[in-house]
mmCIF file of C-alpha atoms in Angstrom:
data_model
loop_
_atom_site.group_PDB
_atom_site.id
_atom_site.type_symbol
_atom_site.label_atom_id
_atom_site.label_comp_id
_atom_site.label_asym_id
_atom_site.label_seq_id
_atom_site.Cartn_x
_atom_site.Cartn_y
_atom_site.Cartn_z
ATOM 1 C CA MET A 103 -27.151 -65.802 -31.348
ATOM 2 C CA ALA A 104 -23.923 -64.270 -32.594
ATOM 3 C CA ALA A 105 -25.710 -60.982 -33.320
ATOM 4 C CA ARG A 106 -26.652 -60.572 -29.664
ATOM 5 C CA ALA A 107 -23.144 -60.856 -28.277
ATOM 6 C CA PRO A 108 -21.994 -57.360 -29.351
ATOM 7 C CA VAL A 109 -25.150 -55.808 -27.877
ATOM 8 C CA ALA A 110 -24.611 -57.510 -24.541
ATOM 9 C CA SER A 111 -20.945 -56.561 -24.454
ATOM 10 C CA GLY A 112 -21.910 -53.005 -25.477
ATOM 11 C CA ARG A 113 -24.299 -52.739 -22.546
ATOM 12 C CA LEU A 114 -21.659 -54.199 -20.297
ATOM 13 C CA LEU A 115 -19.131 -51.650 -21.537
ATOM 14 C CA VAL A 116 -21.552 -48.755 -20.959
ATOM 15 C CA GLY A 117 -22.298 -50.077 -17.479
ATOM 16 C CA PHE A 118 -18.576 -50.248 -16.730
ATOM 17 C CA ARG A 119 -18.074 -46.702 -18.049
ATOM 18 C CA LYS A 120 -20.867 -45.384 -15.816
ATOM 19 C CA TRP A 121 -19.443 -47.222 -12.807
ATOM 20 C CA TYR A 122 -15.939 -45.866 -13.440
ATOM 21 C CA TYR A 123 -17.299 -42.347 -14.088
ATOM 22 C CA ASN A 124 -18.986 -42.345 -10.679
ATOM 23 C CA LEU A 125 -15.915 -43.894 -9.057
ATOM 24 C CA CYS A 126 -13.669 -41.028 -10.245
ATOM 25 C CA GLY A 127 -15.639 -38.586 -8.109
ATOM 26 C CA PHE A 128 -15.250 -35.381 -10.084
ATOM 27 C CA ASN A 129 -18.943 -35.494 -10.946
ATOM 28 C CA LYS A 130 -19.771 -35.338 -7.228
ATOM 29 C CA ILE A 131 -18.347 -31.815 -7.074
ATOM 30 C CA GLY A 132 -20.055 -30.742 -10.292
ATOM 31 C CA LEU A 133 -17.193 -31.122 -12.758
ATOM 32 C CA MET A 134 -17.276 -32.599 -16.249
ATOM 33 C CA ARG A 135 -14.570 -34.822 -17.713
ATOM 34 C CA ASP A 136 -13.099 -32.033 -19.861
ATOM 35 C CA ASP A 137 -12.807 -29.815 -16.767
ATOM 36 C CA THR A 138 -10.185 -32.216 -15.377
ATOM 37 C CA ILE A 139 -7.797 -32.181 -18.365
ATOM 38 C CA TYR A 140 -4.277 -31.014 -17.490
ATOM 39 C CA GLU A 141 -3.688 -27.575 -19.008
ATOM 40 C CA ASP A 142 -0.670 -27.782 -21.306
ATOM 41 C CA SER A 143 -0.057 -25.393 -24.206
ATOM 42 C CA ASP A 144 -2.495 -27.224 -26.520
ATOM 43 C CA VAL A 145 -5.284 -27.174 -23.936
ATOM 44 C CA LYS A 146 -4.688 -23.485 -23.190
ATOM 45 C CA GLU A 147 -5.029 -22.683 -26.884
ATOM 46 C CA ALA A 148 -8.218 -24.765 -27.107
ATOM 47 C CA LEU A 149 -9.628 -22.921 -24.077
ATOM 48 C CA GLN A 150 -9.062 -19.599 -25.832
ATOM 49 C CA ARG A 151 -11.160 -20.849 -28.747
ATOM 50 C CA LEU A 152 -14.149 -21.823 -26.617
ATOM 51 C CA PRO A 153 -17.285 -19.697 -26.913
ATOM 52 C CA GLU A 154 -17.553 -17.246 -24.022
ATOM 53 C CA ARG A 155 -20.619 -18.903 -22.486
ATOM 54 C CA VAL A 156 -18.996 -22.356 -22.474
ATOM 55 C CA TYR A 157 -15.803 -20.917 -20.972
ATOM 56 C CA ASN A 158 -17.767 -19.095 -18.260
ATOM 57 C CA ASP A 159 -19.690 -22.284 -17.420
ATOM 58 C CA ARG A 160 -16.372 -24.134 -17.113
ATOM 59 C CA MET A 161 -14.930 -21.485 -14.792
ATOM 60 C CA PHE A 162 -18.067 -21.589 -12.615
ATOM 61 C CA ARG A 163 -17.822 -25.370 -12.267
ATOM 62 C CA ILE A 164 -14.119 -25.205 -11.406
ATOM 63 C CA LYS A 165 -14.593 -22.431 -8.817
ATOM 64 C CA ARG A 166 -17.513 -24.276 -7.223
ATOM 65 C CA ALA A 167 -15.449 -27.486 -7.129
ATOM 66 C CA LEU A 168 -12.524 -25.697 -5.482
ATOM 67 C CA ASP A 169 -14.855 -24.204 -2.887
ATOM 68 C CA LEU A 170 -16.415 -27.597 -2.151
ATOM 69 C CA SER A 171 -12.991 -29.199 -1.979
ATOM 70 C CA MET A 172 -11.758 -26.655 0.560
ATOM 71 C CA LYS A 173 -14.876 -27.262 2.650
ATOM 72 C CA GLN A 174 -14.437 -31.035 2.204
ATOM 73 C CA GLN A 175 -18.009 -31.355 0.960
ATOM 74 C CA ILE A 176 -19.775 -32.765 -2.078
ATOM 75 C CA LEU A 177 -22.900 -31.604 -3.849
ATOM 76 C CA PRO A 178 -26.303 -33.137 -3.111
ATOM 77 C CA LYS A 179 -26.819 -36.208 -5.307
ATOM 78 C CA ASP A 180 -29.425 -34.474 -7.493
ATOM 79 C CA GLN A 181 -26.766 -31.882 -8.485
ATOM 80 C CA TRP A 182 -24.055 -34.387 -9.477
ATOM 81 C CA THR A 183 -23.091 -34.326 -13.153
ATOM 82 C CA PRO A 184 -24.756 -37.417 -14.655
ATOM 83 C CA PHE A 185 -22.812 -39.624 -17.075
ATOM 84 C CA GLU A 186 -25.361 -38.972 -19.827
ATOM 85 C CA GLU A 187 -25.024 -35.163 -19.556
ATOM 86 C CA ASP A 188 -21.219 -35.072 -19.503
ATOM 87 C CA VAL A 189 -20.467 -33.770 -22.986
ATOM 88 C CA HIS A 190 -16.933 -33.463 -24.323
ATOM 89 C CA TYR A 191 -17.130 -29.720 -24.983
ATOM 90 C CA LEU A 192 -13.363 -29.136 -25.198
ATOM 91 C CA THR A 193 -12.345 -32.204 -27.200
ATOM 92 C CA PRO A 194 -13.272 -30.875 -30.692
ATOM 93 C CA TYR A 195 -11.284 -27.689 -30.096
ATOM 94 C CA LEU A 196 -8.377 -29.638 -28.643
ATOM 95 C CA ASP A 197 -8.322 -32.031 -31.603
ATOM 96 C CA GLU A 198 -8.228 -29.045 -33.958
ATOM 97 C CA VAL A 199 -5.350 -27.417 -32.053
ATOM 98 C CA ILE A 200 -3.339 -30.647 -32.047
ATOM 99 C CA ARG A 201 -3.975 -31.164 -35.764
ATOM 100 C CA GLU A 202 -2.820 -27.609 -36.509
ATOM 101 C CA ARG A 203 0.292 -28.023 -34.354
ATOM 102 C CA LYS A 204 1.242 -31.261 -36.102
ATOM 103 C CA GLU A 205 0.652 -29.655 -39.482
ATOM 104 C CA MET A 206 2.937 -26.737 -38.530
ATOM 105 C CA GLU A 207 5.598 -29.196 -37.360
ATOM 106 C CA GLU A 208 5.394 -31.002 -40.704
ATOM 107 C CA TRP A 209 5.787 -27.726 -42.582
ATOM 108 C CA SER A 210 8.780 -26.698 -40.490
ATOM 109 C CA LYS A 211 10.520 -30.017 -41.281
ATOM 110 C CA LYS A 212 10.480 -29.230 -45.016
#
């Protein structure tokens, strides 16, 4: 019985994540989670490292979302970004930029 508890809580956690993802609303205008990250210097550097196709896809989603926002509309439900398809495309680049920045700070301390 103890082996089943983590599975049930895992399903519960995934269900909560899906509920919260839909509650946030950015998927209703076609955005992904990484499209909503505040652009500080680390994020700007990570964006420069993105492949051109991924960057262009991001810019399309952001422009479409701005247009929908100005019109006070949302996409049809079949065009919403599903939880399962929301990949963290920027996170690996951002982690690398942060790691490099911290490493440079460590070197400058010496």
